[in-house]
Tab-separated table of C-alpha atoms in Angstrom:
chain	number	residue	atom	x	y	z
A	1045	UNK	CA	-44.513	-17.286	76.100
A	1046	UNK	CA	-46.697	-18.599	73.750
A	1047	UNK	CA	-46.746	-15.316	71.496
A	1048	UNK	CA	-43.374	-14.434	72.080
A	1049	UNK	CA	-42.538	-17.871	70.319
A	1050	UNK	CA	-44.574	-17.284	67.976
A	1051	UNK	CA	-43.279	-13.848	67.032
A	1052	UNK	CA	-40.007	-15.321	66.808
A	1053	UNK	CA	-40.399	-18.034	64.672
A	1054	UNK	CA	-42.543	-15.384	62.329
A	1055	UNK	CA	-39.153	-13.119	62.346
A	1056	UNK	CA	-37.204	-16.416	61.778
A	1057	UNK	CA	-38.773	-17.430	58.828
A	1058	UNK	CA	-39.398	-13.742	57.283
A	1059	UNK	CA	-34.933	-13.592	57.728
A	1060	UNK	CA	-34.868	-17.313	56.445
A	1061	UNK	CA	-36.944	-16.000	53.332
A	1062	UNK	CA	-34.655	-12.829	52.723
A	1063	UNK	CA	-31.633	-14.677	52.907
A	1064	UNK	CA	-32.940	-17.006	50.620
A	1065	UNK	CA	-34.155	-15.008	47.871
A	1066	UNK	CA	-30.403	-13.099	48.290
A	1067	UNK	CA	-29.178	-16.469	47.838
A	1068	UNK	CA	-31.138	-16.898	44.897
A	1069	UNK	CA	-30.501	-13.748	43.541
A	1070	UNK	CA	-26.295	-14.357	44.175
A	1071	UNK	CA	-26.410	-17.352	42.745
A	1072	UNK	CA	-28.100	-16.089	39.641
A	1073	UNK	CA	-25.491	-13.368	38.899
A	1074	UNK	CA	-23.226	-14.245	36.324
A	1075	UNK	CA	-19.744	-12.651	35.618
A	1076	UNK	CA	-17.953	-13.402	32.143
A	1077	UNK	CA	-14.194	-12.822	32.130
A	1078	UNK	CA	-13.168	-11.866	28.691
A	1079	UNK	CA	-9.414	-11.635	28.043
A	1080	UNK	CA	-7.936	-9.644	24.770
A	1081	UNK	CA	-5.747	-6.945	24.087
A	1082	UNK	CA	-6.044	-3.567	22.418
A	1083	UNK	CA	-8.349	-1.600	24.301
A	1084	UNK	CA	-9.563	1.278	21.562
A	1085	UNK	CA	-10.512	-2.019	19.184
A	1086	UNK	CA	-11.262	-5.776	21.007
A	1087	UNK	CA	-12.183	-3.933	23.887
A	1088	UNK	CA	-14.248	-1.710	22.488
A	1089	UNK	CA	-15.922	-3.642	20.341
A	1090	UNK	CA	-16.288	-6.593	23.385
A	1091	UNK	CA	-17.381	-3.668	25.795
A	1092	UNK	CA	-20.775	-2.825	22.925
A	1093	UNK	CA	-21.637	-6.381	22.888
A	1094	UNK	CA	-21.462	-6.964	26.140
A	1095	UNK	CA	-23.945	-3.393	27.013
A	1096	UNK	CA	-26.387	-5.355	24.264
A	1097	UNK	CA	-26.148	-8.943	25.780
A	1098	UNK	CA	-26.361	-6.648	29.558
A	1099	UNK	CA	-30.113	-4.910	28.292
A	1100	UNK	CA	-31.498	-8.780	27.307
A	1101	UNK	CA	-30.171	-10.483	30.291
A	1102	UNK	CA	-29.493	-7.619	33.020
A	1103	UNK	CA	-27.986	-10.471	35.526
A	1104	UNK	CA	-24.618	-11.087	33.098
A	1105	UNK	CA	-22.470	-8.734	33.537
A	1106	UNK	CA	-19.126	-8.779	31.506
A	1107	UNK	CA	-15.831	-8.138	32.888
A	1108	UNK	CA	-13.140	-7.354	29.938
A	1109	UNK	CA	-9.613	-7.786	30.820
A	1110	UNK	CA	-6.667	-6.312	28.587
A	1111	UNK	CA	-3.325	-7.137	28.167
A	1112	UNK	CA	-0.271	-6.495	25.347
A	1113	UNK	CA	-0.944	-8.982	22.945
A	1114	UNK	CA	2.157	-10.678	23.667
A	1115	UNK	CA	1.386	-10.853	27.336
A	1116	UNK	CA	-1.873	-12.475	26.868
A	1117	UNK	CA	-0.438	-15.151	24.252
A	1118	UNK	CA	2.365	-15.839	26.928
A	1119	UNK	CA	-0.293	-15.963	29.981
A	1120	UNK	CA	-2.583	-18.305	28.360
A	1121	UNK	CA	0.163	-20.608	26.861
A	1122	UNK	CA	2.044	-21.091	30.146
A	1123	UNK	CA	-1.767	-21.982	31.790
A	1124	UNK	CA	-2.759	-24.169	28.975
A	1125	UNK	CA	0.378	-26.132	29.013
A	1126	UNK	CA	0.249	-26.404	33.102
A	1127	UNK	CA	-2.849	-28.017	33.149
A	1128	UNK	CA	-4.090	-25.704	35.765
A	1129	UNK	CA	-7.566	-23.778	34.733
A	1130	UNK	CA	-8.098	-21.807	37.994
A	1131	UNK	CA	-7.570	-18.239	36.628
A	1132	UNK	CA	-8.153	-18.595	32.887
A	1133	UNK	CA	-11.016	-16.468	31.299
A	1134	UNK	CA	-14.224	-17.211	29.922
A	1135	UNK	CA	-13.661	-15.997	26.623
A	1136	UNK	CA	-10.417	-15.155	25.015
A	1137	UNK	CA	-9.159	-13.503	22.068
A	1138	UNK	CA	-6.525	-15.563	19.849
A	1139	UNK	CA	-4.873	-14.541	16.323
A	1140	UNK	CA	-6.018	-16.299	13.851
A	1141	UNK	CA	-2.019	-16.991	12.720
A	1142	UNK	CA	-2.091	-19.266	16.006
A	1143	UNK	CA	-5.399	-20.458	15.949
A	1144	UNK	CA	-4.482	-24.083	14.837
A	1145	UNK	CA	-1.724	-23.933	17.821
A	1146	UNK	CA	-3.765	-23.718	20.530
A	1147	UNK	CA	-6.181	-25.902	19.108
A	1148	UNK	CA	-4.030	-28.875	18.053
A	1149	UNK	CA	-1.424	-28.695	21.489
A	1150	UNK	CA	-4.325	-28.523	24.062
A	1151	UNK	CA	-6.915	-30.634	22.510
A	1152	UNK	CA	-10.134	-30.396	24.922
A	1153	UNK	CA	-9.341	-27.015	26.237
A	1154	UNK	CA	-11.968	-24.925	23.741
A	1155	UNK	CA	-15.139	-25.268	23.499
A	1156	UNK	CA	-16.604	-26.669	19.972
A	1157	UNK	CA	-19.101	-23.867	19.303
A	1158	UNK	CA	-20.890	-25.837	15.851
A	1159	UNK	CA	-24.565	-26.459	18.056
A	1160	UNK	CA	-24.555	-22.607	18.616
A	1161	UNK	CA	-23.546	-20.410	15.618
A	1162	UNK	CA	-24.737	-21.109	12.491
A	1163	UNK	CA	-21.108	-20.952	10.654
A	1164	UNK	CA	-22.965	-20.953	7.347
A	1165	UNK	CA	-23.060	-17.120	7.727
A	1166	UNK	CA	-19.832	-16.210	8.287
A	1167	UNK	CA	-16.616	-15.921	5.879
A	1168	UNK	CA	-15.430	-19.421	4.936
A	1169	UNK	CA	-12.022	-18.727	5.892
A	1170	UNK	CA	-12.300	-17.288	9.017
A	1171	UNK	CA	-14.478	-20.523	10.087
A	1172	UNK	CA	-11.710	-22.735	8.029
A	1173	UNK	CA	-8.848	-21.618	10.398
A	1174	UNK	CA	-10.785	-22.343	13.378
A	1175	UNK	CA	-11.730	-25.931	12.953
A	1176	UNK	CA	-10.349	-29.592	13.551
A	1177	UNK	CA	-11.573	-32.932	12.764
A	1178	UNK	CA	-14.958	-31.260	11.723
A	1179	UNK	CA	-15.335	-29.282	15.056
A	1180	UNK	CA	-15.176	-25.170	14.540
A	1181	UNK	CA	-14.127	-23.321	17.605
A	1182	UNK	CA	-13.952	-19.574	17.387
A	1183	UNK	CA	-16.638	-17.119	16.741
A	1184	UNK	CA	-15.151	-15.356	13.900
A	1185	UNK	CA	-14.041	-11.441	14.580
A	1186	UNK	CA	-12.682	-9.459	12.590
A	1187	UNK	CA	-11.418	-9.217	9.144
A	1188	UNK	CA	-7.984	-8.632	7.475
A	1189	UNK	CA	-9.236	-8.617	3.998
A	1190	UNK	CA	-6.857	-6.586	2.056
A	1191	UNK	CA	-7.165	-3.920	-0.407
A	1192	UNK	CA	-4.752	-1.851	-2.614
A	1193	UNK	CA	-4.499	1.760	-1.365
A	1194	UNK	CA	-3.375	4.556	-3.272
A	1195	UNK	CA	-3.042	8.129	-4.041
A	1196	UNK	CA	-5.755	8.401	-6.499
A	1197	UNK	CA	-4.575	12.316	-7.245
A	1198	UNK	CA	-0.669	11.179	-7.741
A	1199	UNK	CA	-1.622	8.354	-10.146
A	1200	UNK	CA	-4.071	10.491	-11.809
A	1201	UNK	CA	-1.460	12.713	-12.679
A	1202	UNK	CA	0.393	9.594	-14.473
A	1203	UNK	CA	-2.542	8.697	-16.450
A	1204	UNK	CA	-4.426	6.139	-14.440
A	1205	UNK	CA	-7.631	5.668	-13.561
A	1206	UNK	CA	-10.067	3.432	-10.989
A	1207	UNK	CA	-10.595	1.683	-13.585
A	1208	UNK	CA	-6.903	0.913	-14.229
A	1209	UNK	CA	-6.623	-0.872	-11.119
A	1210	UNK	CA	-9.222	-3.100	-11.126
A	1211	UNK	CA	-8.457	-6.797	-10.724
A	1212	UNK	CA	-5.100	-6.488	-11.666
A	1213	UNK	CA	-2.267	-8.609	-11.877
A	1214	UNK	CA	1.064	-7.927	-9.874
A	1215	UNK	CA	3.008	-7.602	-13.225
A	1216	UNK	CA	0.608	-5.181	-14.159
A	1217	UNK	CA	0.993	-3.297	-10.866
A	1218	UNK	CA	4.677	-3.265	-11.532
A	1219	UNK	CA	3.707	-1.698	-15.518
A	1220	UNK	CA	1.752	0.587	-13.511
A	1221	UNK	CA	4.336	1.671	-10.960
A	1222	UNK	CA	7.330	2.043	-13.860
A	1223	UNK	CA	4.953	4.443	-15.736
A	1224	UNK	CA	3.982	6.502	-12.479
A	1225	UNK	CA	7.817	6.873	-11.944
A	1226	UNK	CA	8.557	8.153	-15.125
A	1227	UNK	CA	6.161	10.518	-15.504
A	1228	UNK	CA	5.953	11.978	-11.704
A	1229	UNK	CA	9.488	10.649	-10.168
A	1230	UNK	CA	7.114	8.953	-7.362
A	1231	UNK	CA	7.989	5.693	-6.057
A	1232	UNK	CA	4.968	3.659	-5.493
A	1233	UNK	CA	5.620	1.359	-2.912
A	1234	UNK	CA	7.462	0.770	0.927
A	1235	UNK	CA	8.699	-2.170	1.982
A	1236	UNK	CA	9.913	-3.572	5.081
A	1237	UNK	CA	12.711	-5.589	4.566
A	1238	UNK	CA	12.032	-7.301	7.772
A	1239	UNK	CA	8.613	-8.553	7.585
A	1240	UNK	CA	6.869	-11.251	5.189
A	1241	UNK	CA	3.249	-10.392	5.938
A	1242	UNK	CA	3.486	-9.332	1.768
A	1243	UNK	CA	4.399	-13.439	1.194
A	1244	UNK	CA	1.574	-14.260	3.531
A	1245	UNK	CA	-0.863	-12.054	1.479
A	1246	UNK	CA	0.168	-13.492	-1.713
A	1247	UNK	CA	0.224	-17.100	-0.887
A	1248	UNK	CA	-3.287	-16.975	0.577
A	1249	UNK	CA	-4.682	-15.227	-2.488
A	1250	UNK	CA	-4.525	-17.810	-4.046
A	1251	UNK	CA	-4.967	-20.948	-1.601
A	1252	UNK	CA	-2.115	-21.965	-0.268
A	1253	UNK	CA	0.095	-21.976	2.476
A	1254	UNK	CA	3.625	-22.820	4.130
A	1255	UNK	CA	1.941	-26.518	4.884
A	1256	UNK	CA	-0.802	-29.008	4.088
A	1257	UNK	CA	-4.091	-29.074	5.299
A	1258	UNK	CA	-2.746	-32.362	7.369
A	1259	UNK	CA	-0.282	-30.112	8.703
A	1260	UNK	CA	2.867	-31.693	6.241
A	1261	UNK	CA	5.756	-28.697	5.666
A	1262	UNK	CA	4.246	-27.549	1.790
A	1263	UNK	CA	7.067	-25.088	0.904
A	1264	UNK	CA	9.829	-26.545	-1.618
A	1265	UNK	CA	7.275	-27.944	-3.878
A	1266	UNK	CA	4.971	-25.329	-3.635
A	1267	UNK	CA	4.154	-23.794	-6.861
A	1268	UNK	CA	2.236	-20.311	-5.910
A	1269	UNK	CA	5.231	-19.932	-2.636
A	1270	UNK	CA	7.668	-20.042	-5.480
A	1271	UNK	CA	5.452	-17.684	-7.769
A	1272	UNK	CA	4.739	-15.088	-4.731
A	1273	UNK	CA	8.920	-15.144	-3.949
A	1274	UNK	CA	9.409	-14.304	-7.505
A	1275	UNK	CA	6.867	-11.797	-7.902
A	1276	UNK	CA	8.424	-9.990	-4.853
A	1277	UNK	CA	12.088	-10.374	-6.341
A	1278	UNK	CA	10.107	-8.661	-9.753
A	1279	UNK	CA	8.555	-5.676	-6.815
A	1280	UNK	CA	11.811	-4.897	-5.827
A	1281	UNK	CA	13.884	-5.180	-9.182
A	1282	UNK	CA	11.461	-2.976	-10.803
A	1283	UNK	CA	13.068	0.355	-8.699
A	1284	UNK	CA	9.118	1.567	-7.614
A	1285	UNK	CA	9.855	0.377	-3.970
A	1286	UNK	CA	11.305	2.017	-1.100
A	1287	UNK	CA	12.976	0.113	1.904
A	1288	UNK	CA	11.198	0.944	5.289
A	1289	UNK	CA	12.055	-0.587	8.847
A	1290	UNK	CA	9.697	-0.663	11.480
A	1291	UNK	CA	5.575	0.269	11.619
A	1292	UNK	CA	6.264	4.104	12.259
A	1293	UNK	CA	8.826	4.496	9.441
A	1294	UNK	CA	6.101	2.226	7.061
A	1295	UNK	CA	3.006	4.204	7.644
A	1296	UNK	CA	4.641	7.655	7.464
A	1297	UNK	CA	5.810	6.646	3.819
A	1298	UNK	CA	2.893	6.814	2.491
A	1299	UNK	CA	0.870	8.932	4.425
A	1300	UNK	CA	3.468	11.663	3.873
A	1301	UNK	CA	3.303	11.250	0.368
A	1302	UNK	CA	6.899	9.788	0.379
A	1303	UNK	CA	5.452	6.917	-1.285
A	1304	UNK	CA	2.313	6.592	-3.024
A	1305	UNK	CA	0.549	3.066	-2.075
A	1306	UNK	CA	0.354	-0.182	-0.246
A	1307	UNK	CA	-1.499	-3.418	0.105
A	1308	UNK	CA	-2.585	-3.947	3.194
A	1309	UNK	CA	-5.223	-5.236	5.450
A	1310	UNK	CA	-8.978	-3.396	6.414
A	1311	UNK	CA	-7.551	-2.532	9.322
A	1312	UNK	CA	-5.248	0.461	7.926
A	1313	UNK	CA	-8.559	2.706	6.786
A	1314	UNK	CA	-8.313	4.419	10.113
A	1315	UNK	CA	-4.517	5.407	9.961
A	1316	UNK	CA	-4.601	6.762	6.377
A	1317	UNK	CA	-7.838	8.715	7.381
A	1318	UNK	CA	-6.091	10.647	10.274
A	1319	UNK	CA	-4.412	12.789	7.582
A	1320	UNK	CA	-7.747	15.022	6.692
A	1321	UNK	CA	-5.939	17.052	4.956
A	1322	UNK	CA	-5.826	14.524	2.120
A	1323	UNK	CA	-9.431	13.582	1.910
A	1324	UNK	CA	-10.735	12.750	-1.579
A	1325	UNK	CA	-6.721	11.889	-2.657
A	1326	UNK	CA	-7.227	8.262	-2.009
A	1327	UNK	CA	-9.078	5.587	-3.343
A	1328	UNK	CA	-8.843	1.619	-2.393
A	1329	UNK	CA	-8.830	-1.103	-5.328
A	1330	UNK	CA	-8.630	-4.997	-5.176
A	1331	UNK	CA	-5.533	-6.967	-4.147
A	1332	UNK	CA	-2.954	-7.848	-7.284
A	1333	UNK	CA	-3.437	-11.249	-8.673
A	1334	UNK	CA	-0.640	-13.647	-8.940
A	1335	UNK	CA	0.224	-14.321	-12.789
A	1336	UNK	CA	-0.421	-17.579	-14.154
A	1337	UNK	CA	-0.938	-18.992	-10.709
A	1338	UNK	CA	-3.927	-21.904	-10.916
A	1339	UNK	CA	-6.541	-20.739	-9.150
A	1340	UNK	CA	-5.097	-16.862	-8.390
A	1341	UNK	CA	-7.584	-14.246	-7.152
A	1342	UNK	CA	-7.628	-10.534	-6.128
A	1343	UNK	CA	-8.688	-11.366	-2.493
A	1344	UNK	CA	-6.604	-12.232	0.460
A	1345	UNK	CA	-6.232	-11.623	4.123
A	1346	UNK	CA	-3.367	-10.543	6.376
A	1347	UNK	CA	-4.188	-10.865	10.226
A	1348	UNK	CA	-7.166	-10.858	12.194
A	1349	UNK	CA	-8.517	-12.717	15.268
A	1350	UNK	CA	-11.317	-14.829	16.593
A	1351	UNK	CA	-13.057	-15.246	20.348
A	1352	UNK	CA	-12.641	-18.456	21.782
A	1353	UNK	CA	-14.436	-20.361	24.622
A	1354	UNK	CA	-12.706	-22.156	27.323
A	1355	UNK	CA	-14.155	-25.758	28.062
A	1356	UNK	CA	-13.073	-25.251	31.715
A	1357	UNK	CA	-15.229	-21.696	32.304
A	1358	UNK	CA	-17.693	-21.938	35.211
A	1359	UNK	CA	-19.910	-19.754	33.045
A	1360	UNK	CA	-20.006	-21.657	29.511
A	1361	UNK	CA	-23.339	-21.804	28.703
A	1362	UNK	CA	-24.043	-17.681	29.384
A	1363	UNK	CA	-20.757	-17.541	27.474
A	1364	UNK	CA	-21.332	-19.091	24.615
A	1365	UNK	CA	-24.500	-17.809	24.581
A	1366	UNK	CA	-22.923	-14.558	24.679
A	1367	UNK	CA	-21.373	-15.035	21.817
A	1368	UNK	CA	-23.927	-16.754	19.686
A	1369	UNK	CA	-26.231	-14.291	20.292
A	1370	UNK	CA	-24.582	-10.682	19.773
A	1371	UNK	CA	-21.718	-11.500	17.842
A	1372	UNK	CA	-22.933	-14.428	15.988
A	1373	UNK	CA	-26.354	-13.300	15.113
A	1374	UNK	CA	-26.692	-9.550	15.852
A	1375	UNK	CA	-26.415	-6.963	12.293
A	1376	UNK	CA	-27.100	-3.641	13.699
A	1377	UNK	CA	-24.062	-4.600	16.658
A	1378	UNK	CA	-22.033	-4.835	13.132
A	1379	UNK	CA	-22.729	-1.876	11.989
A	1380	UNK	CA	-21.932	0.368	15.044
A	1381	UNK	CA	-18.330	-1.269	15.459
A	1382	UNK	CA	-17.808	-0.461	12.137
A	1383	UNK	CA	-18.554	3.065	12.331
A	1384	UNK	CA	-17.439	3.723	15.719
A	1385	UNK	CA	-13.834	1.465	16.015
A	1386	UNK	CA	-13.695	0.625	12.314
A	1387	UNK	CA	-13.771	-2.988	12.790
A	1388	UNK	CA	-14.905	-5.047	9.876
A	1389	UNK	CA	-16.947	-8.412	11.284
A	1390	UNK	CA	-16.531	-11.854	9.510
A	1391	UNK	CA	-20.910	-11.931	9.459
A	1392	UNK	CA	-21.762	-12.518	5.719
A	1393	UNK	CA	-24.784	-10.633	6.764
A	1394	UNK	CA	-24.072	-7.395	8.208
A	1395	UNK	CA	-22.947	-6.840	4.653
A	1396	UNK	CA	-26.575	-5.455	4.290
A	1397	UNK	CA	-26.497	-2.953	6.752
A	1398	UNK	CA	-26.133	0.969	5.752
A	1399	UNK	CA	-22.766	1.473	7.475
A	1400	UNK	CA	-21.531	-1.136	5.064
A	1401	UNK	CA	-23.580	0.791	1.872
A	1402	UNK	CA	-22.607	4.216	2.814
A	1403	UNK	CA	-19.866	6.047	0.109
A	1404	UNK	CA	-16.709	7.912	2.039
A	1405	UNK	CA	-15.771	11.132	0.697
A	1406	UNK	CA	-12.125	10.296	1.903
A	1407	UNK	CA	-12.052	7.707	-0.490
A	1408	UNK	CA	-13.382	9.413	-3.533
A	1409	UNK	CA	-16.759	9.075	-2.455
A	1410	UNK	CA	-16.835	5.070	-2.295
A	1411	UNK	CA	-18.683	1.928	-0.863
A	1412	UNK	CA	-15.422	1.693	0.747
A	1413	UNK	CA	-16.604	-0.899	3.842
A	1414	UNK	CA	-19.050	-2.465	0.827
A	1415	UNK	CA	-16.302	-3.346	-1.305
A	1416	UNK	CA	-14.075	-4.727	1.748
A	1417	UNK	CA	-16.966	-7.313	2.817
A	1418	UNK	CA	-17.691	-7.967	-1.056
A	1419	UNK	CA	-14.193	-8.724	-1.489
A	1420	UNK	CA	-13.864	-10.429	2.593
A	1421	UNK	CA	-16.332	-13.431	0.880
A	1422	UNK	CA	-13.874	-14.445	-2.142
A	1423	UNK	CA	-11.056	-14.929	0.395
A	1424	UNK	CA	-9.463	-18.109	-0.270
A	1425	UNK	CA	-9.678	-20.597	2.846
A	1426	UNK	CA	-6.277	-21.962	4.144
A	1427	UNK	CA	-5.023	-23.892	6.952
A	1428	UNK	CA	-2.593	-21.613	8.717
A	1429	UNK	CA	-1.311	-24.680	10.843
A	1430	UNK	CA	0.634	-24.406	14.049
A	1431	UNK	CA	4.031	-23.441	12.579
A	1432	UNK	CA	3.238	-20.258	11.126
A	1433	UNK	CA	5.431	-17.984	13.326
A	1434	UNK	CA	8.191	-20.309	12.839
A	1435	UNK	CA	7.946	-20.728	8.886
A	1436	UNK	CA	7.796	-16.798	8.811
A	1437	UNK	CA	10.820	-16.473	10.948
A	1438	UNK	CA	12.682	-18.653	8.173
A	1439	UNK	CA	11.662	-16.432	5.152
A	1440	UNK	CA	12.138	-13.205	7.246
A	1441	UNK	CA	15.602	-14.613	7.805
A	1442	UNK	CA	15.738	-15.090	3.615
A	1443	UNK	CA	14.420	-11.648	2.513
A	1444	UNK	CA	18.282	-10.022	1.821
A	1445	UNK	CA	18.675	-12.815	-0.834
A	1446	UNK	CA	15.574	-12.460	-2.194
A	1447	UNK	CA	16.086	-8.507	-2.596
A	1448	UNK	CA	19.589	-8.987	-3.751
A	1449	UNK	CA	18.076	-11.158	-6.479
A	1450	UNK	CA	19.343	-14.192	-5.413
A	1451	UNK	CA	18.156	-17.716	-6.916
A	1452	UNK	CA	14.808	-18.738	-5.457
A	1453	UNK	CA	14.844	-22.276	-5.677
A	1454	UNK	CA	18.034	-22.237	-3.349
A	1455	UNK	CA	15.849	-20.031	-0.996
A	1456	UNK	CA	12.924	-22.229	-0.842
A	1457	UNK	CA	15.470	-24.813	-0.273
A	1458	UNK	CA	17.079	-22.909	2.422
A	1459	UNK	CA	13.598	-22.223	3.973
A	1460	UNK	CA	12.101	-25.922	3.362
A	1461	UNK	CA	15.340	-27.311	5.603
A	1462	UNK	CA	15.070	-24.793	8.395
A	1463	UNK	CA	11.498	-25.303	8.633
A	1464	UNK	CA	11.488	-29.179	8.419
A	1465	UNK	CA	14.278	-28.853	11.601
A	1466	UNK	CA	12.086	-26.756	13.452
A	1467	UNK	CA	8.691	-28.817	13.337
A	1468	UNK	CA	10.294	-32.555	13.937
């Protein structure tokens, strides 16, 4: 009886011990939700940092959710503003347009990430757009620095060189664009009616935006909104623009050679680079300059996003350590999104790396992704607020009487009173 005891208590305590070091090893598992959108880019690029966090910490695993971008941004709003946290993510991707939305209308709901990254190493803008009352929030993503693309062959034939194009002014683009018309019959630019990202681009080049950096409405006496409206009214008066509605019908201008350039963001290196038929016709030169705009440069953005911690994730130390670690710190990670999804990081630092140095024959045989990051650091930093989407909506809805040349201080006007309505 004795030894039978024994022998059970010995089997006892040998189950006791397995189920223990299960529990330990259960407990010890982590799982970070990541929610974002765009599968062949934020997913990709979130699916490579995760595999690198996954070989230095093999018990974090990451589990990468994706949704339409609008279905996400609906999802997450409706949560936020419920006050319930039971589903949300770890980590989530937000636009950088809406950054100061989410931030400012559910104060307490992201985790400050300043004790973690060292934001001294990343684009000033990016971390600009991403912080209030001192506090940054985001680990900065990707870029939308913008560029001026064009058919280097078609202008070539007009007279113009590189050199011609660098650090221009928009007046000088238009001189440009008047010549290469008259001498070729090619029109050198589309543009969609319908959308102000071109405003956006403008206005940011040289520091300023629809409001104040206290959030005020900074549109009817804004001096470089007024110059970027008239420089546009200039684009289209000049006859080298086309009308184009819709993404499909912009792209296939002037990758069909319908048109001959665009200013853009990064982001549209991969879509002119399907046609490889037209390989060494293209070359990429600085943004325009607004003229006689205080404070005017060639650099500017137009979109990107950031990843953003929630303060309510059961796993917020693994994920912000996540983050800090491959994303915040991690060059070579840089360096393979790049050349494998085309996605130009925010990291100062990656600049360095030899994706970033190497010359694409596509492009003429150019630093191309060297000359984006050079050109990422002399972005002007703005607040974008958290009335963007509403202040666009009220230019978008001016853009016919801009075209038709109508007078821009009634616009503004027009655009200062609808906004002012919408924000009270």
């Amino acid at each position: 009886m004795t030894r039978l005891s024994t022998g059970w208590k010995r089997a006892a305590a040998v189950a006791l011990a397995s189920v223990s070091m299960f529990s330990v090893t259960a407990a010890s598992a982590v799982e970070i939700t990541v929610w974002c959108w765009d599968p062949n880019f934020n997913g990709a690029t979130m699916k490579e940092a995760a595999e690198r966090y996954a070989a230095l910490h093999p018990d974090v695993t990451v589990n990468i959710v994706d949704f339409a971008k609008a279905d996400l941004e609906t999802k997450l709003q409706a949560q936020l503003a419920s006050g319930t946290t039971d589903g949300l993510p770890d980590i989530v991707l937000i636009e950088d347009y809406g950054a100061q939305k989410y931030l400012q209308s559910f104060p307490g709901a992201f985790e400050p990430l300043n004790s973690a990254v060292d934001y001294s190493g990343f684009a000033p803008y990016k971390v600009e757009l991403a912080t209030v009352n001192g506090q940054t929030y985001s680990l900065p993503f990707d870029s939308g620095v913008t560029g001026y693309f064009y058919r280097s062959d078609l202008l070539g034939e007009a007279g113009f060189t590189a050199a011609d194009l660098q650090d221009i002014t928009w007046d000088k683009l238009i001189e440009i664009g008047k010549t290469v018309k008259e001498k070729t019959g090619g029109i050198l630019l589309p543009i969609d009616p319908n959308d102000a990202g071109w405003l956006r681009i403008m206005m940011q080049s040289a520091g300023s935006w629809y409001f104040n950096a206290d959030g005020s409405v900074h549109i009817a006496d804004n001096p470089v909104l007024k110059a970027s409206m008239e420089t546009y009214q200039r684009l289209m008066a000049a006859g080298i623009s086309k009308p184009v509605s819709g993404w499909t019908e912009y792209t296939g201008s002037f990758t069909s050679g319908d048109t001959l350039s665009t200013f853009t963001g990064v982001w549209m290196v991969g879509t002119i680079k399907a046609n490889a038929d037209q390989s060494g016709k293209w070359a990429i030169a600085p943004l325009p300059a607004l003229d006689g705009v205080e404070g005017a440069t060639n650099a500017s953005n137009l979109g990107g996003s950031s990843w953003y911690v929630l303060s309510s994730s059961a796993e917020k130390a693994e994920a912000v350590d996540f983050l800090a670690e491959i994303w915040g710190k991690d060059v070579d990670f840089y360096q393979k999104i790049l050349v494998n999804q085309g996605a130009l990081g925010s990291l100062l630092a990656a600049r360095e790396g030899d994706a970033y140095k190497a010359s694409d024959d596509f492009f003429g045989g150019t630093p191309v992704w060297q000359n984006f990051s050079d050109w990422l650091g002399k972005i002007p930093a703005v607040n974008y607020g958290i009335f963007t989407n509403e202040a666009d909506a009220a230019v978008a809805a001016q853009i016919p009487n801009i075209t038709s040349g109508g007078n821009i201080d009634e616009i503004i006007a027009a655009i200062d009173a609808q906004v002012r309505q919408q924000v009270q």
